[in-house]
Short mmCIF file of C-alpha atoms in Angstrom, two decimals:
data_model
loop_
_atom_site.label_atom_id
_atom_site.label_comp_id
_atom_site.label_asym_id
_atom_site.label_seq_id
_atom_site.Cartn_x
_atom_site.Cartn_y
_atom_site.Cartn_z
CA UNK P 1 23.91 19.99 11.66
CA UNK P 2 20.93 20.61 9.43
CA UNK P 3 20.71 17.69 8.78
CA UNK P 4 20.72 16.43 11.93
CA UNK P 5 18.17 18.59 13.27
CA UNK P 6 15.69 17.49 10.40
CA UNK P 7 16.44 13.85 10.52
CA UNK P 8 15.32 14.52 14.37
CA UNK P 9 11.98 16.23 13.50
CA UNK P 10 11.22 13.45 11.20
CA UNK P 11 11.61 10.58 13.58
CA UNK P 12 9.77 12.99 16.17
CA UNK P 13 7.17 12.94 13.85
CA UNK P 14 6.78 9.51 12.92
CA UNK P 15 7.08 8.25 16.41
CA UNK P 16 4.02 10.68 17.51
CA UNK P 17 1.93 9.16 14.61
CA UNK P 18 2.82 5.56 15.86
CA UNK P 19 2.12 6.43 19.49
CA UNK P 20 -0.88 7.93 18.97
CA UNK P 21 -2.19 5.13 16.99
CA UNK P 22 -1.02 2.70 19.45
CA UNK P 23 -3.03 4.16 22.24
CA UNK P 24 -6.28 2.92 21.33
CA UNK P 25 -7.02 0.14 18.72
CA UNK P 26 -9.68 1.66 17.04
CA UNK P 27 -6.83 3.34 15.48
CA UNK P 28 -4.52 0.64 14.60
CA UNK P 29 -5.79 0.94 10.93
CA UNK P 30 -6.32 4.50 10.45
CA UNK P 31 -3.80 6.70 8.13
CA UNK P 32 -1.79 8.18 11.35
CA UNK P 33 -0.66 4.46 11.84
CA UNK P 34 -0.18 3.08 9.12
CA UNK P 35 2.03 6.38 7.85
CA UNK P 36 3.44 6.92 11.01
CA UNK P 37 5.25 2.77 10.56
CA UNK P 38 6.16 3.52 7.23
CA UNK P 39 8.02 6.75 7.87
CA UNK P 40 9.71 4.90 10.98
CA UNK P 41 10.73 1.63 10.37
CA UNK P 42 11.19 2.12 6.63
CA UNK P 43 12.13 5.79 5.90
CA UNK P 44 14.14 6.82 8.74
CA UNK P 45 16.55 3.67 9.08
CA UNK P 46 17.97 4.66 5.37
CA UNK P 47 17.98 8.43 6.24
CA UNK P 48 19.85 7.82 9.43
CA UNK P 49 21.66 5.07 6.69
CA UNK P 50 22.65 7.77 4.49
CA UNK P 51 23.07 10.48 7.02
CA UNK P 52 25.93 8.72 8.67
CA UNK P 53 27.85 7.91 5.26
CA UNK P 54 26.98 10.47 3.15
CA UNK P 55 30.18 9.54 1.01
CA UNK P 56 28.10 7.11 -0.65
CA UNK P 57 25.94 9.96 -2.55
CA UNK P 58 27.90 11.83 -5.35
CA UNK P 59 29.82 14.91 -4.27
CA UNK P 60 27.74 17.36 -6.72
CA UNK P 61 24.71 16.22 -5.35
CA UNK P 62 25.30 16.81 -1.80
CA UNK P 63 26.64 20.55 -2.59
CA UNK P 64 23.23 20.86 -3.95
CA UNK P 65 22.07 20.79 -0.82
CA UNK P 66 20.53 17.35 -1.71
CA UNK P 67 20.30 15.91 1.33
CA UNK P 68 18.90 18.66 2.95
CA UNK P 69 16.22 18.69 0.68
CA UNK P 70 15.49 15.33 0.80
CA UNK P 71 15.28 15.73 4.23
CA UNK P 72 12.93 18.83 4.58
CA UNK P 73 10.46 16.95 1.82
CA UNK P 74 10.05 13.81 4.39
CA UNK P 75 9.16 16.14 7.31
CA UNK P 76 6.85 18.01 5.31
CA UNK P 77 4.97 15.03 3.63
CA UNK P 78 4.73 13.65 7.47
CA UNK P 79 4.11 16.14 9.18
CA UNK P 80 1.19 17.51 6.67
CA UNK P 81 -0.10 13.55 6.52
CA UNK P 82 -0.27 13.76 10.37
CA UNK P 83 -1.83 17.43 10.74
CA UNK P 84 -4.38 16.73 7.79
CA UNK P 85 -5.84 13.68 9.42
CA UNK P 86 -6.14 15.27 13.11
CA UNK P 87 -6.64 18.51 12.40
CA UNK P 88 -9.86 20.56 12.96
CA UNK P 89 -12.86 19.09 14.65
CA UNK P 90 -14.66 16.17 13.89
CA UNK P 91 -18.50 16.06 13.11
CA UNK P 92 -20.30 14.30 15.32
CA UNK P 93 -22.64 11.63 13.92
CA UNK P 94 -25.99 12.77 14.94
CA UNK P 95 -28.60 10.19 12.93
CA UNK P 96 -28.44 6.93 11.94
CA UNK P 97 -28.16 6.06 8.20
CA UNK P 98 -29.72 2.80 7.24
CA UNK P 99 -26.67 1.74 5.01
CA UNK P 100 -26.93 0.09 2.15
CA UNK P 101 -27.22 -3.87 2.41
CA UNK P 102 -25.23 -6.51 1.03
CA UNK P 103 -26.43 -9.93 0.31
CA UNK P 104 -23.67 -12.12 1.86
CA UNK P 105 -24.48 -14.77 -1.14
CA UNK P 106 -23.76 -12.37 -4.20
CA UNK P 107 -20.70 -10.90 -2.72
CA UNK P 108 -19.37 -14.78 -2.66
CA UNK P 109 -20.52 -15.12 -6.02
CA UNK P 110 -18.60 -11.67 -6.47
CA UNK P 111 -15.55 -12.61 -4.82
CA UNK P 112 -15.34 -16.10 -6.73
CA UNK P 113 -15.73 -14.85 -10.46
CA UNK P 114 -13.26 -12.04 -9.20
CA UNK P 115 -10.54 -14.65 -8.07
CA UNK P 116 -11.38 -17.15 -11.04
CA UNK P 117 -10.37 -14.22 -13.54
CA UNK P 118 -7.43 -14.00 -11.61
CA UNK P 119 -6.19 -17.54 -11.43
CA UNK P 120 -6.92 -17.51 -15.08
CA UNK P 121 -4.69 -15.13 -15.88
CA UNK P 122 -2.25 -16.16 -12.92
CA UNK P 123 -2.12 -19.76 -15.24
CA UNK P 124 -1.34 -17.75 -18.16
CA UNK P 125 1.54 -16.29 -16.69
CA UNK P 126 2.67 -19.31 -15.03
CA UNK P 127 2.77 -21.07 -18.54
CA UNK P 128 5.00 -18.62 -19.70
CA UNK P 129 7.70 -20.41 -17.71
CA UNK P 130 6.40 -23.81 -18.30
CA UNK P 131 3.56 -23.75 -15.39
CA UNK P 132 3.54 -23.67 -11.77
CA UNK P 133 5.97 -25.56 -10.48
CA UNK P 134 8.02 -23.40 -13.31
CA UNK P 135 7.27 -20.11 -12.41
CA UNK P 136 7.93 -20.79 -8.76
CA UNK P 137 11.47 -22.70 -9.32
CA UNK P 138 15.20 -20.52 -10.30
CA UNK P 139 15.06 -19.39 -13.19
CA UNK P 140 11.23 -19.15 -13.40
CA UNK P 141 9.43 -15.82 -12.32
CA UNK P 142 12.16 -13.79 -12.13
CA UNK P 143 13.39 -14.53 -15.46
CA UNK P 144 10.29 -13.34 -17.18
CA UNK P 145 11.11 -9.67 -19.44
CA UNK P 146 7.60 -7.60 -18.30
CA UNK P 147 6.39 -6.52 -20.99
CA UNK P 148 3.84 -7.96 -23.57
CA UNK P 149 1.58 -10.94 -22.34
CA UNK P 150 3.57 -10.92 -18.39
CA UNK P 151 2.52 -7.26 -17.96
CA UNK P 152 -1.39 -8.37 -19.56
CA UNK P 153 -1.91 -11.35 -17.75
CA UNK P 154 -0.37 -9.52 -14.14
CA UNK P 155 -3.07 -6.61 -14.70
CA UNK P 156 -5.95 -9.44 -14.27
CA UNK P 157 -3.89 -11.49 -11.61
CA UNK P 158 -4.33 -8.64 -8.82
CA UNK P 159 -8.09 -9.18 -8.98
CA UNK P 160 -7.77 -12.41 -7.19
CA UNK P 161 -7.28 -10.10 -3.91
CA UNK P 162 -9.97 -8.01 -4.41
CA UNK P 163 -11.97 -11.57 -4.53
CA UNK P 164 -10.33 -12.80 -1.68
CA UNK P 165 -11.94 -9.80 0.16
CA UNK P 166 -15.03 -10.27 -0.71
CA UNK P 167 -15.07 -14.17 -0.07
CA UNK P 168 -13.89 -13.30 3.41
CA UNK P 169 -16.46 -10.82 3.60
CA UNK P 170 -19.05 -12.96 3.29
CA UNK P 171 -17.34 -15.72 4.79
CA UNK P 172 -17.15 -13.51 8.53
CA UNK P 173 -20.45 -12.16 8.01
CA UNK P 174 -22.35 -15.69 7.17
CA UNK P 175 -20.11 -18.80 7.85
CA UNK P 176 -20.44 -21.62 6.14
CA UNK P 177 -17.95 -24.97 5.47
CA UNK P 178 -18.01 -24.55 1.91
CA UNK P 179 -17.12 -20.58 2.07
CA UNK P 180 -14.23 -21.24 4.05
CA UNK P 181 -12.51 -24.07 1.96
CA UNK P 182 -13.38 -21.99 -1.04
CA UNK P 183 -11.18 -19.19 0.70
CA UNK P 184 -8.75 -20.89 1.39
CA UNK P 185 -8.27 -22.64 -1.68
CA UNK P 186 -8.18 -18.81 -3.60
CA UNK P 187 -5.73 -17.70 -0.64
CA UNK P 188 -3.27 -20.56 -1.83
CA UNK P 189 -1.47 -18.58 -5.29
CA UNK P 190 -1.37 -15.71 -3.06
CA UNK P 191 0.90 -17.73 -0.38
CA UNK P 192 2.60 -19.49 -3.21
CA UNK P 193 3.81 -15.47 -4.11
CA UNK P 194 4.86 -14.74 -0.75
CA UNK P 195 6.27 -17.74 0.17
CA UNK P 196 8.39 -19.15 -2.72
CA UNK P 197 9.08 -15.61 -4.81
CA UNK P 198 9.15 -13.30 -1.63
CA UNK P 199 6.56 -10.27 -2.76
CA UNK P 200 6.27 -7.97 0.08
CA UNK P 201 4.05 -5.61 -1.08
CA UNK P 202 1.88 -8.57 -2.15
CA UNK P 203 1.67 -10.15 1.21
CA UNK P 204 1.29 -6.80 2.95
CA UNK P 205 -2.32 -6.39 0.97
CA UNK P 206 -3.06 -9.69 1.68
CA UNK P 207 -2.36 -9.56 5.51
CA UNK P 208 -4.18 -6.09 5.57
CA UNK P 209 -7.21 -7.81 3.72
CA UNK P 210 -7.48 -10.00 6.59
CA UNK P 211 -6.55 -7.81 9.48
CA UNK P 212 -9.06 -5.29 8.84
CA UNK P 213 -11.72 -7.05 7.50
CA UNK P 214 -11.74 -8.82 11.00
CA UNK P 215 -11.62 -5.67 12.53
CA UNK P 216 -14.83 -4.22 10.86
CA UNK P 217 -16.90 -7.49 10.13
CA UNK P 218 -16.60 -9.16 13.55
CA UNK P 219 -14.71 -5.73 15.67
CA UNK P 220 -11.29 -7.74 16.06
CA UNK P 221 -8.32 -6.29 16.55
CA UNK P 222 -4.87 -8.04 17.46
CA UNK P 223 -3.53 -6.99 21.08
CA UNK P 224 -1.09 -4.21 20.73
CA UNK P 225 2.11 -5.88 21.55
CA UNK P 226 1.43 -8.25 18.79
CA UNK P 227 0.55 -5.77 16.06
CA UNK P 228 3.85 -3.79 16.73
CA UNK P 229 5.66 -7.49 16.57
CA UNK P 230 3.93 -7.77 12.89
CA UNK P 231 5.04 -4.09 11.83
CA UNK P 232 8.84 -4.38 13.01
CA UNK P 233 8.48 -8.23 11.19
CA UNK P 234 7.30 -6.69 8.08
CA UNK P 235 10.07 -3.78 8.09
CA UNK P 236 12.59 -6.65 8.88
CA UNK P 237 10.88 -8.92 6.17
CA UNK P 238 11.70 -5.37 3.41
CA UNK P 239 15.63 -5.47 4.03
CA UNK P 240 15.66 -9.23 3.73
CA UNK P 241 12.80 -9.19 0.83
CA UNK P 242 16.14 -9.68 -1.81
CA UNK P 243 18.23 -12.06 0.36
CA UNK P 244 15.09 -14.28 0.82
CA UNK P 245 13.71 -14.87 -2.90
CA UNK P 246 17.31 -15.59 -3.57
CA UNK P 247 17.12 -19.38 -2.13
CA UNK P 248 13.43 -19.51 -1.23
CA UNK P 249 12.85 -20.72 -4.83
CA UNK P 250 11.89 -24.32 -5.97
CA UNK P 251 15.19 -25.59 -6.71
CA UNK P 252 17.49 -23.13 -4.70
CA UNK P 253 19.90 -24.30 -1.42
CA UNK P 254 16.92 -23.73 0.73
CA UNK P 255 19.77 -23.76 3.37
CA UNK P 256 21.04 -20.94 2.80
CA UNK P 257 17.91 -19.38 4.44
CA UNK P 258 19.17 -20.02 8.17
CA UNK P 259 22.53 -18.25 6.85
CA UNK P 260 20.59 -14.78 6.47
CA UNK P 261 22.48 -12.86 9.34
CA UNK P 262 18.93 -10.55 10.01
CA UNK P 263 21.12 -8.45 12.47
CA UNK P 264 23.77 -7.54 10.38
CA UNK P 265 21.51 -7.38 7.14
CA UNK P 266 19.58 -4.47 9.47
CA UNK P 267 22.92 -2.59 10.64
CA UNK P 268 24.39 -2.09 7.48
CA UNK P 269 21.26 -0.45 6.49
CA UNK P 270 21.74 2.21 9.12
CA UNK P 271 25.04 2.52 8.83
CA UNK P 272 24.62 3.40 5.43
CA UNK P 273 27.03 0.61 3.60
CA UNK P 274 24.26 -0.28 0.60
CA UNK P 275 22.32 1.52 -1.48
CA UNK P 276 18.74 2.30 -0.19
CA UNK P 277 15.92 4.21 -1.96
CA UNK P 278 16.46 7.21 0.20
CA UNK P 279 19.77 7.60 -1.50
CA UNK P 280 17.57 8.15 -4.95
CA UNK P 281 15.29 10.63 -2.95
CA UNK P 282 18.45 12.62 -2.20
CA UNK P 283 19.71 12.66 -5.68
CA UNK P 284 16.55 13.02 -7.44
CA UNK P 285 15.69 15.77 -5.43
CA UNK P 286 19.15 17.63 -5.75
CA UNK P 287 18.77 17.02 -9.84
CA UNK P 288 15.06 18.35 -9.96
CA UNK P 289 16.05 21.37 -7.75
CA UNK P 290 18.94 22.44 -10.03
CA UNK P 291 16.89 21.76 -12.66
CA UNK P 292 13.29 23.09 -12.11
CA UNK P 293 11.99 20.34 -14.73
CA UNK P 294 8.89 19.70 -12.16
CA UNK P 295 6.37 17.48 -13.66
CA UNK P 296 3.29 19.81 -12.43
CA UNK P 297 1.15 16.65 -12.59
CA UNK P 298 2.08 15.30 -15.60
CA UNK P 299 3.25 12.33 -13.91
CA UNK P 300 0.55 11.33 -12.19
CA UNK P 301 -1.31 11.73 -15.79
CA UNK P 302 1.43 9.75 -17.81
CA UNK P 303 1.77 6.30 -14.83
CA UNK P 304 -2.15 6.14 -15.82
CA UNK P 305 -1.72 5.73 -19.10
CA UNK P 306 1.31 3.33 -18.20
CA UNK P 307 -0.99 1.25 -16.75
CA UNK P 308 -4.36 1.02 -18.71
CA UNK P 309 -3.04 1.94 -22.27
CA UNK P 310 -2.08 -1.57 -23.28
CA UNK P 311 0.79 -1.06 -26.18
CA UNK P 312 0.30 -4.30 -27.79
CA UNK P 313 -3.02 -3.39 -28.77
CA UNK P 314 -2.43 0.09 -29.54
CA UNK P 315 0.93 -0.05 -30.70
CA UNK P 316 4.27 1.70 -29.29
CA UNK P 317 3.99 5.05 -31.42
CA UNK P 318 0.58 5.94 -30.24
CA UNK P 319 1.04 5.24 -26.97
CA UNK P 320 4.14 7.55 -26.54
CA UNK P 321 2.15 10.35 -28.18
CA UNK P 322 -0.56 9.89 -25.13
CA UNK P 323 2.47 10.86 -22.58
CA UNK P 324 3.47 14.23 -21.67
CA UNK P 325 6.96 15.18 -21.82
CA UNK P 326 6.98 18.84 -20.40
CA UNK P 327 10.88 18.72 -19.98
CA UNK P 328 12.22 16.16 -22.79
CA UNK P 329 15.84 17.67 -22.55
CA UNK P 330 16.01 18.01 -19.34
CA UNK P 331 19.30 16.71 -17.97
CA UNK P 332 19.11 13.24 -15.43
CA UNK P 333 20.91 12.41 -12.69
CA UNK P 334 23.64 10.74 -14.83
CA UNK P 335 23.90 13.80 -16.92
CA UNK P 336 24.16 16.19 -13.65
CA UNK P 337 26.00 13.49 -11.08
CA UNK P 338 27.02 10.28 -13.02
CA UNK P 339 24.59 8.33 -11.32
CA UNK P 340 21.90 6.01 -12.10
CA UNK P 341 19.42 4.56 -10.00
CA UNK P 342 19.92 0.89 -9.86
CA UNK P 343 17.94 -1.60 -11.77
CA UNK P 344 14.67 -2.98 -10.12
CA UNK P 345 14.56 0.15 -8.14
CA UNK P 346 11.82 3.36 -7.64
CA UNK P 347 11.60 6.39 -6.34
CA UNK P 348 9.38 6.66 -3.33
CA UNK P 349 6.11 8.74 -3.07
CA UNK P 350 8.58 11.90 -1.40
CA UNK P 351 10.09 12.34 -4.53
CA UNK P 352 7.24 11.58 -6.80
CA UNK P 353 5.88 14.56 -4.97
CA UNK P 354 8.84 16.57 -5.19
CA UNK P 355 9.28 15.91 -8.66
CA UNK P 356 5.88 17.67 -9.56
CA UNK P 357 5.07 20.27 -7.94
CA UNK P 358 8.52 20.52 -5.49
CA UNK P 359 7.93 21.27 -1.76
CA UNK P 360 4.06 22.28 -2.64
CA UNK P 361 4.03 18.72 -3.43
CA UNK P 362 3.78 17.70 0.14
CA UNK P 363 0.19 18.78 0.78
CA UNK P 364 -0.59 15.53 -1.38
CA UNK P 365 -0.26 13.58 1.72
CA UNK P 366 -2.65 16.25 3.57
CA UNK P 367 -5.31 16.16 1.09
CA UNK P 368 -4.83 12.41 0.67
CA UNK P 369 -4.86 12.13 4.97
CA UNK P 370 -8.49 14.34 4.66
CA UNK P 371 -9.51 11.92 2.53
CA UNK P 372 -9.05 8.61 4.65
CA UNK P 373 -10.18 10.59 7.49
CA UNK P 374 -13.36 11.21 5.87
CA UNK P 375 -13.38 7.90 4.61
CA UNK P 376 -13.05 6.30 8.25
CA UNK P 377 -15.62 8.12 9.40
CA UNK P 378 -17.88 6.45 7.15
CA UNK P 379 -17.00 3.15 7.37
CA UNK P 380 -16.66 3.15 11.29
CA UNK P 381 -18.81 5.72 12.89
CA UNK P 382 -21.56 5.12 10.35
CA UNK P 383 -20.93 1.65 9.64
CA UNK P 384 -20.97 1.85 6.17
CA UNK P 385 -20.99 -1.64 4.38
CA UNK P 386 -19.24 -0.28 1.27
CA UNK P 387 -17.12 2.43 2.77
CA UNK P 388 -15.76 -0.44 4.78
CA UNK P 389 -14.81 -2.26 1.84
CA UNK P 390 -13.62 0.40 0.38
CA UNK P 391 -11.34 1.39 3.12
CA UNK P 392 -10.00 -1.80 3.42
CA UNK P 393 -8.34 -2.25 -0.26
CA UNK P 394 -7.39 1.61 0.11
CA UNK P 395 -5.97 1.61 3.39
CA UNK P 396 -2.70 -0.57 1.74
CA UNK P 397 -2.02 2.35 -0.04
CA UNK P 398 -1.46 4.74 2.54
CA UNK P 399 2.18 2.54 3.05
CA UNK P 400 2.60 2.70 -0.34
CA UNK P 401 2.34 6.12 -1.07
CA UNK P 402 5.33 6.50 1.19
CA UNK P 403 7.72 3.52 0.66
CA UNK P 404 7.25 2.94 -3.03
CA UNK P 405 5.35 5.44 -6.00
CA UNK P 406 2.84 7.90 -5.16
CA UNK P 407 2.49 8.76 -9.06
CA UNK P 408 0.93 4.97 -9.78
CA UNK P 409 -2.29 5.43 -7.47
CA UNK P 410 -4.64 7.18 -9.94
CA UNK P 411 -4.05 4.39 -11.52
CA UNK P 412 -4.63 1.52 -8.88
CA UNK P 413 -7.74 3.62 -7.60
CA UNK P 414 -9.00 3.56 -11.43
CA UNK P 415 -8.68 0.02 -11.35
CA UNK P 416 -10.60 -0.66 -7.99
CA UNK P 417 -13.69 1.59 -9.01
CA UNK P 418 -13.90 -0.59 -12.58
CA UNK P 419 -13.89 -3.77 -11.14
CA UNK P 420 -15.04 -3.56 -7.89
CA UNK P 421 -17.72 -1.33 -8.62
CA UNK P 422 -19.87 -3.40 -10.79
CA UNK P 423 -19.57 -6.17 -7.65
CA UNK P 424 -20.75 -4.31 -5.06
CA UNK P 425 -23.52 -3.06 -7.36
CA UNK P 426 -24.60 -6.59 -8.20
CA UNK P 427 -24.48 -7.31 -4.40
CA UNK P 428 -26.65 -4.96 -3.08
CA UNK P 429 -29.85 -6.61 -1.69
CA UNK P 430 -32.64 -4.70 -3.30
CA UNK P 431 -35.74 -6.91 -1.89
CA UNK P 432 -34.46 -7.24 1.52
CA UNK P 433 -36.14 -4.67 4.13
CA UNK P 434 -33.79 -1.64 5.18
CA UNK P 435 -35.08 -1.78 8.19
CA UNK P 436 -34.80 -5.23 9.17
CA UNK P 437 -31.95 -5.57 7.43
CA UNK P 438 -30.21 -2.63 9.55
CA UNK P 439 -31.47 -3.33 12.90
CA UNK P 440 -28.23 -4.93 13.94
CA UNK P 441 -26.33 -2.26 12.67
CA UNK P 442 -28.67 0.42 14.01
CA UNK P 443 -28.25 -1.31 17.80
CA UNK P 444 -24.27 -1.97 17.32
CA UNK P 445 -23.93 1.94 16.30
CA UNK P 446 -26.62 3.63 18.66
CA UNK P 447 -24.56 1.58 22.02
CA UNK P 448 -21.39 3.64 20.75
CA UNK P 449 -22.97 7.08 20.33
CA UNK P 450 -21.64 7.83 23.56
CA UNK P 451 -18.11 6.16 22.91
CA UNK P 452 -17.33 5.06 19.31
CA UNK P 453 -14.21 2.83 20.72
CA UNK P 454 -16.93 1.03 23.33
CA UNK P 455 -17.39 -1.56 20.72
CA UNK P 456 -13.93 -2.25 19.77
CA UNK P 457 -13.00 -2.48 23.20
CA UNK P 458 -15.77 -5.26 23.69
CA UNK P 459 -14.78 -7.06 20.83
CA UNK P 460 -11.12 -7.10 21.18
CA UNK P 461 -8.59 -9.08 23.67
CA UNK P 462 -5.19 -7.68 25.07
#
């Protein structure tokens, strides 16, 4: 019954986030939204999943109360995501800052060394399997062990999306025939990954590089009906993620793609006949709560140095002694419940936060919903060039944080601020005047002091 009740708050929850960012599109891309899908179309199908067949979880775990606590920690990290966004009042924007301007020109140039340092290294990796064609055929990507040179040459690859940003940037802001092939030419790896090896989370930061770029550059948002469509598509497209890569591959029965049964693929997920990554959250949770072995942080601290400190130049040794093992003999979930998570699996951001500081671990997602509120604020009532930027590589990790690790964003932000940084820096248009250079924005902000949605609502259809 517990359960039952919580499982109840938490889709109660979620579905107030979604509605209330569905009632005006100004909101469409603000944390409330984006949390509020994430919670309902991906968390609560596997809870509801798991709640209905609990036999699937091992017997010691659930008399740990492990599904209550797994439970309890979604509600709070949703409910504290929600009331730390909304919460309080607002200040009101009382004076217009002259932002700071970008020259459309340098943030192409930008944008294109960015993406050819990425198709670099996305060659390297390709000739790891013997090239393109290779890497996108059976037996190509997905055979690759990541570690060494794969795990190198991947860290560069992601910067062709912060390019792509910036190319559409300036692309939106100053058209021109040669910008757009350009884009679309540095847009075509990125489909290659989507559409032959199936990365969600890939395709999700391109389509929200798009989306809300439109939305701030030329105040374009989809109608509403449509961008629901594209959030139940993309849940959808998350069960079938393993199904598809299977025979969308060079070289695989493409045939077998109209044989994907999407109905039943989606009911055994809430009927709870698979394993699902709430199932981990449930165990995890019950191991770390018999156990106490919280990570106080460390974890955060140790998927930073996962990610920068590169072992083949450092070597294996000294890299281990960087991490911090608070709890070495701890005992894991195979030691407490004979169970192991399955291979190519995670823990999601609920447990990451669980893990490290236990239920305090929740006001993560408050302090992290204060931020993006703050954030917003900037880049929409102020109309902040870079905070606009800014918010639209960060907003993809406000899914994230929920559906896959919470512990790996230190490390993702770090990565942002070192490239993207010195771009925006080399961007800025030092000789042009502020105030001419502003006037636009000063007349497109001043019409909305009365209304900040006024201009949305002008520029959008639906």
């Amino acid at each position: 019954m517990i359960s039952i009740i919580l499982l109840a708050l938490l889709i109660g929850i979620a579905l107030t986030m979604l509605v209330w960012g569905l009632s005006n599109k100004d909101r469409f891309y603000q944390y409330p939204t984006l949390a509020g899908a994430a919670w309902l179309l991906y968390v609560v199908p596997q809870a509801i999943g798991t709640v209905s067949n609990p036999r699937k979880i091992p017997p010691a775990a659930l008399e740990d109360n492990g599904m209550q606590i797994a439970l309890l920690m979604c509600v709070l990290c949703a409910g504290l995501g929600f009331l730390g966004y909304v919460g309080g009042k607002r200040k009101p924007v009382s004076a217009v800052k002259s932002p700071t301007h970008y020259s459309s020109a340098k943030l192409f140039v930008a944008g294109t060394v960015l993406c050819l340092i990425g198709l670099s290294a996305a060659y390297l990796l390709a000739q790891l399997t013997g090239g393109f064609v290779a890497q996108f055929s059976v037996g190509g990507h997905y055979s690759l062990k990541w570690r060494g040179a794969p795990v190198r040459y991947a860290f560069f690859l992601k910067l062709i999306y912060a390019g792509t940003l910036l190319c559409l940037w300036s692309l939106l802001s100053r058209p021109t025939l040669l910008k757009g092939l350009m884009t679309a030419m540095f847009c075509i790896y990125p489909l290659a990954l989507t559409v032959f090896l199936g990365r969600r989370t890939l395709t999700a930061l391109l389509g929200m590089i798009f989306i809300i770029t439109f939305f701030f550059v030329r105040r374009w948002a989809p109608p509403r009906w449509a961008f629901m469509t594209a959030l139940v598509l993309f849940a959808v497209g998350v069960v079938l993620g393993s199904q598809y890569r299977t025979h969308s591959q060079l070289g695989a029965d493409h045939s077998k793609l109209r044989e994907i049964d999407i109905p039943r693929s989606v009911h055994r997920v809430v009927r709870g006949t698979e394993y699902a990554e709430f199932d981990f959250l449930i165990i995890g949770s019950a191991a770390f709560q018999r156990t106490k072995a919280f990570g106080l942080g460390t974890g955060f601290y140790n998927a930073t140095v996962g990610q920068w400190v590169p072992r083949q130049i450092v070597g294996p040794e000294f890299k281990n002694a960087l991490m911090i093992r608070l709890w070495p003999d701890a005992p894991t979930t195979k030691d407490l419940y004979g169970w192991s998570p399955p291979y190519g699996t995670f823990a999601t951001g609920s447990l990451n936060a669980f893990s490290e500081f236990w239920f305090f671990g929740a006001l993560i997602y408050f302090l992290m919903a204060m931020f993006y509120r703050h954030l917003w604020d900037m880049a929409f009532h102020q109309r902040n060039p870079a905070a606009q930027i800014w918010y639209v590589f960060l907003a993809w990790f406000i899914p994230i944080s929920i559906i896959q690790s919470l512990v790996i964003l230190p490390g993702q932000v770090l990565y942002l601020l070192v490239f993207l940084t010195p771009c925006l820096w080399f961007a800025q248009d030092t000789e042009a005047s502020p105030h001419l250079v502003s006037s636009r924005v000063r007349r497109e902000y001043e019409s909305r002091a009365g209304d900040p949605r006024a201009a949305v609502r002008r520029g959008t259809r639906g």
